[in-house]
Amino acid sequence: MSCYFRQNSDTEITITNYVESSGVTYYNIKVRVAQVEWLVERRYRDFDQLNEKLVEEIAISKKLLPPKKIVGNKNPSFLEQRRQQLEKYLQELMVFFRIQLPRVLAEFLEFNKYDIIYLLQDLAKLFIENGEAILSNRKQFHFSALQVYAISERLNLPCPPENIEHRGKFDFSHVLDFCTQLEILKVTPVKDHDSFASDYNAVDVPIGSSNIIPKKLKFNLNAFRNIHTLKFYALPPENILDISLLKPSLEKICVHNTTTTSINQVLLCDNVHKENIIINSPTKADVALQTPITSSSARCTNWPKINELNFSGNLLTQIDESVRLVPQLRTLVLEQNRLKDIRNLAELPHLQTLTLSVNLISDCKNWHLELGNLITLNLAQNKLKSIKGLRKLLSLVNLDLSCNLIDDIEEVDHIACLPLLETLRLTGNPLASIVDYRPRVLARFHDRASEVVLDSEKGTHKELDTALVLSALHVSHLRKKSQQ
């Protein structure tokens, strides 16, 4: 990201060429500040309007801009001559404004999109004018990676001269004041479109017409120390520096649509030796007292307030030991990943909701050893054929098994015995296509059939009557079988 304030001596403005579109001639301006460059497309009318504002506001000479031409203004030789004249015009302006760009010129050359100081001036103006209205709605705001990077870098800069920051509505203090009041922070590669929601490669696409790659922007969140929810989309978690500063306040972390393969890339993203860390299991006393969990190979403390982790839409292949660093966790969402099993969840005594839909799970053997107090479990769109491993999840209330490979009605017996189960989804399984599917499933719950919500609906009177008969027949069959 550019910083004209510090790199004005390494700045270059050229007009590379001109193009015609629908009878209008546009000039392509290339702006380079050190290693950062971007393109701006302007027509002569834009140059004329810029010049009028500069003449009015700063009293530059009106003759700097080449004059208009009515006749012959489409002639290639004239357009090339005008390209050269407009390029010289811009270069003379940059020499004149070598320390500070007027806002009108900064906006004309789109410094407010790619330069730290001028981009933050736009944010300051937004927050001073609309900050209260934005904060009144859940104290949440959506930043682009470039905006967060600009805030992070600005905190490391010496204070620019007062005439550069335009004290008043463009003052950086308005940005800091807004950020300290935020409670929910959402960061995405860009803000203009939602390609990052479905495309992992969006983070590699340059921002706008620049050569700035979101994936290469590393930043800290020092300005957001009061947030309790962090939502991170399509950006490598390693881009966040000093995330440990947020440990005292963070209650929820969401990381979506990244190439993250392991949870420790988030919970230990500050630690360069994360792969070699061995995390000690907490004792019951540690959990009760929120005692920091430490490792033998690195200083590694827990996240005392985290109660929800949402890592949907990533490339997770395992639930690694770092999950033990969130002993107060109540909700864990891991849908749309590449998980084949679960592990390390036995250290989370407060875990109540687990979402594992759209993964590669084909076996759930002895899951009660990992999920002792679970209330809600979502296993939709996996590869389960048997659910015997769920038969001892005695605290389970809600269970989603839709779109798996369950084809045997006998499998329902493994979950029908769960005393607290109220809602069950089996739609999308081969089992759901058998004759009298709903009454036959409800029959397995016997006296509790009327209490169960199957596939989002309670049983009708007719279904419950049929289920009652089937239940009696099933009980009779089991008795005869036991007597043989």
Tab-separated table of C-alpha atoms in Angstrom:
chain	number	residue	atom	x	y	z
A	1	MET	CA	0.000	0.000	0.000
A	2	SER	CA	1.333	3.428	-0.875
A	3	CYS	CA	2.222	6.212	1.526
A	4	TYR	CA	2.778	9.414	-0.448
A	5	PHE	CA	3.535	11.261	2.780
A	6	ARG	CA	6.779	9.252	3.140
A	7	GLN	CA	7.419	8.209	-0.475
A	8	ASN	CA	6.691	11.367	-2.474
A	9	SER	CA	10.246	11.403	-3.843
A	10	ASP	CA	9.665	7.956	-5.326
A	11	THR	CA	6.380	8.800	-7.055
A	12	GLU	CA	5.750	8.805	-10.785
A	13	ILE	CA	2.687	9.753	-12.859
A	14	THR	CA	2.438	8.792	-16.537
A	15	ILE	CA	-0.340	8.543	-19.101
A	16	THR	CA	0.432	5.280	-20.861
A	17	ASN	CA	-2.119	5.443	-23.662
A	18	TYR	CA	-5.620	6.485	-24.655
A	19	VAL	CA	-8.623	4.380	-25.680
A	20	GLU	CA	-11.937	5.191	-27.317
A	21	SER	CA	-15.221	3.789	-26.057
A	22	SER	CA	-18.658	4.742	-27.405
A	23	GLY	CA	-17.179	7.797	-29.079
A	24	VAL	CA	-15.459	9.032	-25.903
A	25	THR	CA	-11.676	9.186	-25.475
A	26	TYR	CA	-10.275	7.994	-22.154
A	27	TYR	CA	-6.682	8.478	-20.972
A	28	ASN	CA	-5.089	5.717	-18.885
A	29	ILE	CA	-3.091	7.225	-16.045
A	30	LYS	CA	-0.503	5.044	-14.302
A	31	VAL	CA	0.312	6.063	-10.733
A	32	ARG	CA	3.384	4.584	-9.032
A	33	VAL	CA	4.381	5.220	-5.424
A	34	ALA	CA	7.484	3.164	-4.596
A	35	GLN	CA	6.494	-0.476	-5.309
A	36	VAL	CA	2.740	0.171	-5.441
A	37	GLU	CA	1.050	1.142	-8.682
A	38	TRP	CA	-2.451	1.470	-10.057
A	39	LEU	CA	-4.314	2.686	-13.135
A	40	VAL	CA	-6.894	5.472	-13.373
A	41	GLU	CA	-9.082	6.117	-16.410
A	42	ARG	CA	-10.095	9.756	-17.092
A	43	ARG	CA	-11.517	11.724	-20.000
A	44	TYR	CA	-10.565	15.294	-20.877
A	45	ARG	CA	-13.720	16.614	-19.203
A	46	ASP	CA	-12.461	15.164	-15.897
A	47	PHE	CA	-9.151	16.990	-16.317
A	48	ASP	CA	-11.019	20.209	-17.047
A	49	GLN	CA	-13.169	19.863	-13.907
A	50	LEU	CA	-10.074	19.092	-11.826
A	51	ASN	CA	-8.320	22.185	-13.126
A	52	GLU	CA	-11.315	24.440	-12.384
A	53	LYS	CA	-11.411	23.217	-8.763
A	54	LEU	CA	-7.676	23.686	-8.321
A	55	VAL	CA	-7.879	27.205	-9.789
A	56	GLU	CA	-10.772	28.032	-7.460
A	57	GLU	CA	-9.447	26.418	-4.273
A	58	ILE	CA	-5.671	26.840	-4.580
A	59	ALA	CA	-5.310	29.527	-7.241
A	60	ILE	CA	-3.017	27.656	-9.609
A	61	SER	CA	-2.608	29.006	-13.134
A	62	LYS	CA	-5.526	28.157	-15.366
A	63	LYS	CA	-3.157	27.933	-18.333
A	64	LEU	CA	-1.463	24.795	-17.009
A	65	LEU	CA	-4.131	22.615	-18.617
A	66	PRO	CA	-3.989	22.299	-22.435
A	67	PRO	CA	-7.026	24.039	-23.991
A	68	LYS	CA	-10.134	22.375	-25.373
A	69	LYS	CA	-10.444	21.676	-29.075
A	70	ILE	CA	-13.809	21.323	-30.783
A	71	VAL	CA	-12.759	20.461	-34.353
A	72	GLY	CA	-10.367	17.591	-35.076
A	73	ASN	CA	-10.282	16.329	-31.521
A	74	LYS	CA	-10.508	12.711	-32.709
A	75	ASN	CA	-7.441	12.889	-34.923
A	76	PRO	CA	-4.848	10.306	-33.741
A	77	SER	CA	-1.935	12.753	-33.961
A	78	PHE	CA	-3.874	15.323	-31.938
A	79	LEU	CA	-4.852	12.698	-29.309
A	80	GLU	CA	-1.220	11.633	-28.944
A	81	GLN	CA	-0.172	15.262	-28.549
A	82	ARG	CA	-2.912	15.785	-25.955
A	83	ARG	CA	-1.818	12.630	-24.097
A	84	GLN	CA	1.666	14.072	-23.766
A	85	GLN	CA	0.330	17.472	-22.705
A	86	LEU	CA	-1.971	15.976	-20.042
A	87	GLU	CA	0.876	13.839	-18.737
A	88	LYS	CA	3.063	16.929	-18.412
A	89	TYR	CA	0.172	18.726	-16.689
A	90	LEU	CA	-0.124	16.009	-14.037
A	91	GLN	CA	3.628	15.849	-13.536
A	92	GLU	CA	3.783	19.597	-12.961
A	93	LEU	CA	0.987	19.312	-10.401
A	94	MET	CA	2.884	16.581	-8.553
A	95	VAL	CA	5.965	18.779	-8.408
A	96	PHE	CA	3.909	21.700	-7.110
A	97	PHE	CA	2.188	19.462	-4.513
A	98	ARG	CA	5.249	17.348	-3.701
A	99	ILE	CA	4.560	17.336	0.056
A	100	GLN	CA	0.760	17.372	0.205
A	101	LEU	CA	-1.894	16.496	-2.360
A	102	PRO	CA	-5.113	18.536	-2.289
A	103	ARG	CA	-8.135	16.304	-1.719
A	104	VAL	CA	-9.487	17.021	-5.196
A	105	LEU	CA	-6.232	15.856	-6.823
A	106	ALA	CA	-5.915	12.858	-4.498
A	107	GLU	CA	-9.409	11.736	-5.462
A	108	PHE	CA	-8.767	12.382	-9.158
A	109	LEU	CA	-5.723	10.071	-9.031
A	110	GLU	CA	-7.522	7.670	-6.636
A	111	PHE	CA	-4.976	8.035	-3.825
A	112	ASN	CA	-7.982	7.714	-1.524
A	113	LYS	CA	-8.296	4.071	-2.644
A	114	TYR	CA	-4.687	2.931	-2.347
A	115	ASP	CA	-2.776	5.369	-0.114
A	116	ILE	CA	-2.716	5.071	3.680
A	117	ILE	CA	-3.279	8.746	4.544
A	118	TYR	CA	-5.921	9.541	1.932
A	119	LEU	CA	-7.849	6.289	2.357
A	120	LEU	CA	-8.058	6.951	6.091
A	121	GLN	CA	-9.281	10.466	5.400
A	122	ASP	CA	-12.254	8.932	3.595
A	123	LEU	CA	-12.893	6.645	6.572
A	124	ALA	CA	-12.594	9.554	9.030
A	125	LYS	CA	-15.158	11.531	7.056
A	126	LEU	CA	-17.501	8.527	6.956
A	127	PHE	CA	-17.248	7.917	10.686
A	128	ILE	CA	-17.641	11.552	11.777
A	129	GLU	CA	-20.751	11.884	9.602
A	130	ASN	CA	-22.343	8.435	10.056
A	131	GLY	CA	-20.475	6.806	12.933
A	132	GLU	CA	-23.273	7.106	15.477
A	133	ALA	CA	-25.810	5.563	13.109
A	134	ILE	CA	-23.445	2.700	12.275
A	135	LEU	CA	-22.660	1.997	15.919
A	136	SER	CA	-26.319	2.050	16.880
A	137	ASN	CA	-26.727	-1.132	14.795
A	138	ARG	CA	-24.970	-3.793	16.894
A	139	LYS	CA	-21.665	-1.879	16.929
A	140	GLN	CA	-20.520	-3.850	13.904
A	141	PHE	CA	-18.549	-2.762	10.840
A	142	HIS	CA	-17.186	-4.424	7.707
A	143	PHE	CA	-13.629	-3.411	6.781
A	144	SER	CA	-11.605	-4.430	3.753
A	145	ALA	CA	-8.141	-5.862	4.335
A	146	LEU	CA	-6.713	-2.693	2.831
A	147	GLN	CA	-8.557	-0.486	5.322
A	148	VAL	CA	-7.435	-2.526	8.329
A	149	TYR	CA	-3.895	-2.552	6.971
A	150	ALA	CA	-4.010	1.240	6.570
A	151	ILE	CA	-5.138	1.691	10.187
A	152	SER	CA	-2.405	-0.653	11.391
A	153	GLU	CA	0.306	1.106	9.378
A	154	ARG	CA	-0.902	4.602	10.293
A	155	LEU	CA	-0.373	3.810	13.971
A	156	ASN	CA	3.292	3.173	13.160
A	157	LEU	CA	3.774	6.419	11.237
A	158	PRO	CA	4.986	9.702	12.712
A	159	CYS	CA	2.180	12.222	12.866
A	160	PRO	CA	1.949	13.961	9.455
A	161	PRO	CA	1.967	17.764	9.327
A	162	GLU	CA	-1.401	19.223	10.258
A	163	ASN	CA	-2.073	20.510	6.745
A	164	ILE	CA	-1.701	16.987	5.331
A	165	GLU	CA	-4.208	15.324	7.646
A	166	HIS	CA	-6.682	18.202	7.351
A	167	ARG	CA	-7.644	18.452	11.007
A	168	GLY	CA	-11.411	18.346	11.238
A	169	LYS	CA	-13.587	15.849	9.445
A	170	PHE	CA	-10.516	14.106	7.970
A	171	ASP	CA	-8.718	13.692	11.303
A	172	PHE	CA	-7.430	10.140	11.969
A	173	SER	CA	-8.659	10.401	15.551
A	174	HIS	CA	-12.223	9.889	14.261
A	175	VAL	CA	-11.166	6.491	12.905
A	176	LEU	CA	-9.543	5.482	16.184
A	177	ASP	CA	-12.544	6.645	18.195
A	178	PHE	CA	-14.882	4.584	16.004
A	179	CYS	CA	-12.668	1.478	16.152
A	180	THR	CA	-12.434	1.509	19.940
A	181	GLN	CA	-16.241	1.433	20.167
A	182	LEU	CA	-16.672	-1.530	17.834
A	183	GLU	CA	-17.737	-4.880	19.261
A	184	ILE	CA	-17.995	-6.913	16.031
A	185	LEU	CA	-15.278	-6.683	13.379
A	186	LYS	CA	-15.611	-8.226	9.916
A	187	VAL	CA	-12.592	-8.275	7.582
A	188	THR	CA	-12.671	-9.397	3.935
A	189	PRO	CA	-10.232	-9.041	1.006
A	190	VAL	CA	-12.421	-6.357	-0.572
A	191	LYS	CA	-15.817	-4.769	0.066
A	192	ASP	CA	-17.167	-4.239	-3.440
A	193	HIS	CA	-18.274	-7.814	-4.194
A	194	ASP	CA	-18.707	-11.185	-2.502
A	195	SER	CA	-16.428	-13.381	-4.615
A	196	PHE	CA	-14.485	-14.185	-1.448
A	197	ALA	CA	-17.564	-16.013	-0.139
A	198	SER	CA	-17.123	-18.858	-2.633
A	199	ASP	CA	-13.647	-18.463	-4.142
A	200	TYR	CA	-10.515	-19.268	-2.136
A	201	ASN	CA	-8.434	-17.546	-4.822
A	202	ALA	CA	-10.096	-14.153	-4.309
A	203	VAL	CA	-7.339	-13.358	-1.827
A	204	ASP	CA	-4.776	-13.595	-4.661
A	205	VAL	CA	-6.592	-11.170	-6.959
A	206	PRO	CA	-5.166	-7.601	-7.023
A	207	ILE	CA	-7.345	-4.942	-5.443
A	208	GLY	CA	-9.089	-2.760	-8.006
A	209	SER	CA	-6.685	-1.597	-10.702
A	210	SER	CA	-3.664	-1.816	-8.405
A	211	ASN	CA	-0.963	-4.444	-7.895
A	212	ILE	CA	-1.860	-4.787	-4.182
A	213	ILE	CA	-2.544	-8.432	-3.245
A	214	PRO	CA	-4.786	-8.888	-0.138
A	215	LYS	CA	-2.952	-12.048	0.920
A	216	LYS	CA	0.276	-10.078	1.340
A	217	LEU	CA	-1.194	-7.486	3.712
A	218	LYS	CA	-0.130	-8.256	7.278
A	219	PHE	CA	-1.617	-6.108	10.023
A	220	ASN	CA	-2.337	-5.906	13.720
A	221	LEU	CA	-5.661	-5.160	15.374
A	222	ASN	CA	-4.382	-2.834	18.084
A	223	ALA	CA	-7.063	-0.268	17.266
A	224	PHE	CA	-9.837	-2.824	17.926
A	225	ARG	CA	-9.080	-3.923	21.462
A	226	ASN	CA	-12.705	-3.880	22.618
A	227	ILE	CA	-14.188	-6.224	20.016
A	228	HIS	CA	-15.796	-9.445	21.243
A	229	THR	CA	-16.410	-10.962	17.773
A	230	LEU	CA	-13.880	-11.289	14.952
A	231	LYS	CA	-15.070	-12.412	11.497
A	232	PHE	CA	-12.340	-13.201	9.010
A	233	TYR	CA	-13.111	-14.107	5.386
A	234	ALA	CA	-10.765	-15.535	2.716
A	235	LEU	CA	-7.617	-14.114	4.342
A	236	PRO	CA	-4.832	-16.235	5.868
A	237	PRO	CA	-5.098	-16.083	9.685
A	238	GLU	CA	-1.337	-15.555	9.734
A	239	ASN	CA	-1.966	-12.071	8.323
A	240	ILE	CA	-3.024	-10.959	11.808
A	241	LEU	CA	-0.056	-9.892	13.905
A	242	ASP	CA	-0.261	-9.789	17.716
A	243	ILE	CA	-3.700	-11.411	17.873
A	244	SER	CA	-2.882	-12.335	21.470
A	245	LEU	CA	-3.704	-8.734	22.395
A	246	LEU	CA	-7.365	-9.596	21.781
A	247	LYS	CA	-7.430	-12.607	24.101
A	248	PRO	CA	-8.891	-10.741	27.085
A	249	SER	CA	-11.980	-9.589	25.154
A	250	LEU	CA	-12.709	-11.996	22.277
A	251	GLU	CA	-15.747	-14.242	22.738
A	252	LYS	CA	-16.268	-15.433	19.172
A	253	ILE	CA	-13.965	-16.087	16.207
A	254	CYS	CA	-15.247	-16.800	12.689
A	255	VAL	CA	-12.841	-17.823	9.925
A	256	HIS	CA	-14.523	-18.570	6.596
A	257	ASN	CA	-13.444	-19.566	3.098
A	258	THR	CA	-9.713	-19.773	3.691
A	259	THR	CA	-7.134	-22.451	2.910
A	260	THR	CA	-6.687	-23.086	6.630
A	261	THR	CA	-6.039	-26.794	7.250
A	262	SER	CA	-5.632	-26.758	11.022
A	263	ILE	CA	-7.278	-24.886	13.896
A	264	ASN	CA	-3.907	-23.982	15.362
A	265	GLN	CA	-3.364	-21.662	12.399
A	266	VAL	CA	-5.954	-19.435	14.078
A	267	LEU	CA	-5.620	-20.038	17.800
A	268	LEU	CA	-1.821	-20.054	17.603
A	269	CYS	CA	-1.312	-17.800	14.612
A	270	ASP	CA	1.142	-15.650	16.600
A	271	ASN	CA	3.405	-18.622	17.319
A	272	VAL	CA	5.910	-19.546	14.622
A	273	HIS	CA	6.473	-22.943	16.278
A	274	LYS	CA	2.793	-23.910	16.359
A	275	GLU	CA	3.412	-27.290	14.726
A	276	ASN	CA	5.719	-28.375	17.570
A	277	ILE	CA	3.601	-27.185	20.479
A	278	ILE	CA	2.380	-29.820	22.911
A	279	ILE	CA	-0.540	-28.441	24.879
A	280	ASN	CA	-1.101	-29.811	28.342
A	281	SER	CA	-4.620	-31.010	29.060
A	282	PRO	CA	-6.469	-28.842	31.598
A	283	THR	CA	-7.661	-30.266	34.877
A	284	LYS	CA	-11.235	-29.741	36.035
A	285	ALA	CA	-9.926	-27.132	38.460
A	286	ASP	CA	-8.198	-25.288	35.600
A	287	VAL	CA	-11.443	-25.111	33.672
A	288	ALA	CA	-13.436	-23.942	36.672
A	289	LEU	CA	-10.902	-21.256	37.540
A	290	GLN	CA	-10.061	-20.404	33.908
A	291	THR	CA	-6.392	-21.151	34.685
A	292	PRO	CA	-4.149	-20.540	31.648
A	293	ILE	CA	-3.216	-23.704	29.771
A	294	THR	CA	0.486	-23.810	28.983
A	295	SER	CA	2.686	-25.890	26.750
A	296	SER	CA	6.122	-27.286	27.427
A	297	SER	CA	7.660	-25.911	24.229
A	298	ALA	CA	6.308	-22.374	24.061
A	299	ARG	CA	4.444	-19.804	26.094
A	300	CYS	CA	0.868	-20.540	25.138
A	301	THR	CA	-2.076	-19.270	27.180
A	302	ASN	CA	-5.725	-20.006	26.663
A	303	TRP	CA	-8.513	-17.799	25.358
A	304	PRO	CA	-10.484	-17.198	28.554
A	305	LYS	CA	-13.721	-15.846	27.038
A	306	ILE	CA	-14.080	-17.675	23.707
A	307	ASN	CA	-17.436	-19.471	23.697
A	308	GLU	CA	-17.919	-19.895	19.932
A	309	LEU	CA	-15.633	-20.862	17.042
A	310	ASN	CA	-16.934	-20.932	13.479
A	311	PHE	CA	-14.525	-22.350	10.902
A	312	SER	CA	-16.985	-23.161	8.124
A	313	GLY	CA	-15.858	-23.304	4.517
A	314	ASN	CA	-12.161	-24.016	5.044
A	315	LEU	CA	-9.864	-26.985	4.358
A	316	LEU	CA	-9.608	-28.419	7.875
A	317	THR	CA	-8.477	-32.027	7.953
A	318	GLN	CA	-8.317	-32.480	11.706
A	319	ILE	CA	-9.348	-31.044	15.055
A	320	ASP	CA	-5.914	-30.534	16.573
A	321	GLU	CA	-4.849	-30.085	20.186
A	322	SER	CA	-5.014	-26.299	20.051
A	323	VAL	CA	-8.784	-26.512	20.539
A	324	ARG	CA	-7.999	-27.169	24.199
A	325	LEU	CA	-7.013	-23.515	24.480
A	326	VAL	CA	-10.711	-22.578	24.503
A	327	PRO	CA	-11.999	-24.481	27.564
A	328	GLN	CA	-15.133	-22.301	27.812
A	329	LEU	CA	-16.227	-23.204	24.261
A	330	ARG	CA	-19.961	-23.844	23.860
A	331	THR	CA	-20.431	-23.762	20.084
A	332	LEU	CA	-18.108	-25.225	17.457
A	333	VAL	CA	-19.021	-24.923	13.762
A	334	LEU	CA	-16.844	-26.910	11.339
A	335	GLU	CA	-19.140	-27.382	8.353
A	336	GLN	CA	-17.803	-27.520	4.791
A	337	ASN	CA	-14.342	-28.825	5.595
A	338	ARG	CA	-12.482	-32.108	4.994
A	339	LEU	CA	-12.832	-33.785	8.374
A	340	LYS	CA	-13.045	-37.575	8.596
A	341	ASP	CA	-13.229	-37.924	12.361
A	342	ILE	CA	-13.219	-35.938	15.602
A	343	ARG	CA	-10.663	-35.733	18.375
A	344	ASN	CA	-9.500	-33.511	21.258
A	345	LEU	CA	-13.078	-32.493	22.106
A	346	ALA	CA	-13.182	-34.372	25.398
A	347	GLU	CA	-11.299	-31.426	26.934
A	348	LEU	CA	-14.257	-29.108	26.254
A	349	PRO	CA	-16.753	-29.814	29.051
A	350	HIS	CA	-18.989	-26.867	28.145
A	351	LEU	CA	-19.422	-27.806	24.463
A	352	GLN	CA	-23.150	-27.915	23.661
A	353	THR	CA	-23.433	-27.362	19.896
A	354	LEU	CA	-21.293	-29.073	17.254
A	355	THR	CA	-21.830	-28.605	13.510
A	356	LEU	CA	-19.986	-31.029	11.238
A	357	SER	CA	-22.172	-30.911	8.131
A	358	VAL	CA	-20.634	-31.232	4.659
A	359	ASN	CA	-17.504	-33.140	5.651
A	360	LEU	CA	-16.130	-36.626	4.909
A	361	ILE	CA	-17.197	-38.430	8.087
A	362	SER	CA	-18.110	-42.090	7.577
A	363	ASP	CA	-17.774	-43.414	11.121
A	364	CYS	CA	-18.869	-42.151	14.557
A	365	LYS	CA	-17.615	-44.948	16.772
A	366	ASN	CA	-17.711	-44.190	20.515
A	367	TRP	CA	-18.312	-40.486	20.057
A	368	HIS	CA	-19.750	-40.306	23.571
A	369	LEU	CA	-16.166	-40.385	24.807
A	370	GLU	CA	-15.552	-37.074	23.027
A	371	LEU	CA	-18.979	-35.418	23.323
A	372	GLY	CA	-20.302	-36.124	26.772
A	373	ASN	CA	-22.536	-33.063	27.280
A	374	LEU	CA	-23.556	-32.240	23.718
A	375	ILE	CA	-27.076	-30.889	23.120
A	376	THR	CA	-27.086	-30.194	19.356
A	377	LEU	CA	-25.213	-32.206	16.712
A	378	ASN	CA	-25.347	-31.552	12.960
A	379	LEU	CA	-23.911	-34.314	10.755
A	380	ALA	CA	-25.813	-33.516	7.561
A	381	GLN	CA	-24.194	-34.292	4.196
A	382	ASN	CA	-21.541	-36.726	5.357
A	383	LYS	CA	-20.984	-40.413	4.521
A	384	LEU	CA	-22.499	-42.121	7.544
A	385	LYS	CA	-24.161	-45.492	7.055
A	386	SER	CA	-24.221	-46.551	10.704
A	387	ILE	CA	-24.985	-44.318	13.703
A	388	LYS	CA	-24.364	-46.851	16.425
A	389	GLY	CA	-21.637	-44.640	17.846
A	390	LEU	CA	-24.216	-42.013	18.854
A	391	ARG	CA	-26.246	-44.309	21.118
A	392	LYS	CA	-24.671	-43.008	24.347
A	393	LEU	CA	-24.999	-39.256	23.734
A	394	LEU	CA	-27.559	-39.079	26.514
A	395	SER	CA	-27.793	-35.275	26.661
A	396	LEU	CA	-28.521	-34.892	22.921
A	397	VAL	CA	-31.679	-32.903	22.104
A	398	ASN	CA	-31.234	-31.994	18.411
A	399	LEU	CA	-29.721	-34.282	15.780
A	400	ASP	CA	-29.386	-33.681	12.037
A	401	LEU	CA	-28.403	-36.744	9.976
A	402	SER	CA	-29.905	-35.619	6.683
A	403	CYS	CA	-28.248	-36.516	3.371
A	404	ASN	CA	-26.085	-39.385	4.598
A	405	LEU	CA	-26.073	-43.071	3.520
A	406	ILE	CA	-28.343	-44.560	6.210
A	407	ASP	CA	-30.548	-47.242	4.607
A	408	ASP	CA	-31.510	-49.566	7.475
A	409	ILE	CA	-34.483	-48.751	9.721
A	410	GLU	CA	-32.771	-50.691	12.513
A	411	GLU	CA	-30.184	-47.888	12.768
A	412	VAL	CA	-32.864	-45.606	14.223
A	413	ASP	CA	-32.942	-47.771	17.345
A	414	HIS	CA	-29.481	-46.462	18.283
A	415	ILE	CA	-30.811	-42.910	18.680
A	416	ALA	CA	-34.432	-43.634	19.605
A	417	CYS	CA	-33.178	-44.680	23.042
A	418	LEU	CA	-31.735	-41.221	23.738
A	419	PRO	CA	-33.993	-39.862	26.523
A	420	LEU	CA	-33.832	-36.145	25.621
A	421	LEU	CA	-33.880	-36.277	21.820
A	422	GLU	CA	-36.603	-33.956	20.462
A	423	THR	CA	-35.700	-33.083	16.868
A	424	LEU	CA	-34.350	-35.473	14.250
A	425	ARG	CA	-33.612	-35.008	10.555
A	426	LEU	CA	-33.183	-38.065	8.337
A	427	THR	CA	-34.385	-36.678	5.015
A	428	GLY	CA	-32.031	-37.296	2.084
A	429	ASN	CA	-30.992	-40.753	3.292
A	430	PRO	CA	-31.952	-43.943	1.397
A	431	LEU	CA	-33.996	-44.774	4.491
A	432	ALA	CA	-36.313	-41.825	3.794
A	433	SER	CA	-37.568	-43.417	0.564
A	434	ILE	CA	-39.051	-46.571	2.107
A	435	VAL	CA	-42.830	-47.072	2.393
A	436	ASP	CA	-44.345	-45.489	5.509
A	437	TYR	CA	-40.965	-43.954	6.349
A	438	ARG	CA	-42.247	-41.435	8.900
A	439	PRO	CA	-44.518	-43.779	10.909
A	440	ARG	CA	-41.842	-46.472	10.896
A	441	VAL	CA	-39.217	-44.082	12.262
A	442	LEU	CA	-41.568	-42.614	14.864
A	443	ALA	CA	-42.543	-46.140	15.938
A	444	ARG	CA	-38.977	-46.692	17.155
A	445	PHE	CA	-39.533	-43.978	19.766
A	446	HIS	CA	-42.521	-45.918	21.194
A	447	ASP	CA	-44.248	-43.818	23.913
A	448	ARG	CA	-42.243	-40.720	22.955
A	449	ALA	CA	-43.314	-40.714	19.299
A	450	SER	CA	-45.637	-37.732	19.740
A	451	GLU	CA	-42.807	-35.647	21.265
A	452	VAL	CA	-40.375	-36.079	18.384
A	453	VAL	CA	-40.077	-33.562	15.536
A	454	LEU	CA	-39.027	-35.576	12.473
A	455	ASP	CA	-37.714	-33.646	9.460
A	456	SER	CA	-39.066	-30.367	10.873
A	457	GLU	CA	-42.601	-31.732	11.476
A	458	LYS	CA	-44.305	-33.475	14.334
A	459	GLY	CA	-46.206	-36.631	13.492
A	460	THR	CA	-49.807	-36.274	12.311
A	461	HIS	CA	-52.615	-38.168	14.053
A	462	LYS	CA	-52.613	-40.719	11.267
A	463	GLU	CA	-48.833	-41.157	11.418
A	464	LEU	CA	-48.893	-41.511	15.204
A	465	ASP	CA	-51.702	-44.086	15.055
A	466	THR	CA	-49.730	-46.101	12.535
A	467	ALA	CA	-46.577	-45.673	14.601
A	468	LEU	CA	-48.392	-46.989	17.687
A	469	VAL	CA	-49.378	-50.176	15.859
A	470	LEU	CA	-45.904	-50.635	14.383
A	471	SER	CA	-44.375	-50.032	17.802
A	472	ALA	CA	-46.491	-52.768	19.365
A	473	LEU	CA	-45.562	-55.172	16.558
A	474	HIS	CA	-41.882	-54.291	16.957
A	475	VAL	CA	-41.973	-54.864	20.738
A	476	SER	CA	-43.726	-58.188	20.196
A	477	HIS	CA	-41.127	-59.198	17.649
A	478	LEU	CA	-38.292	-58.352	20.054
A	479	ARG	CA	-39.888	-60.393	22.834
A	480	LYS	CA	-40.274	-63.443	20.630
A	481	LYS	CA	-36.710	-63.030	19.458
A	482	SER	CA	-35.399	-62.850	23.044
A	483	GLN	CA	-37.332	-65.981	24.020
A	484	GLN	CA	-35.852	-68.075	21.241
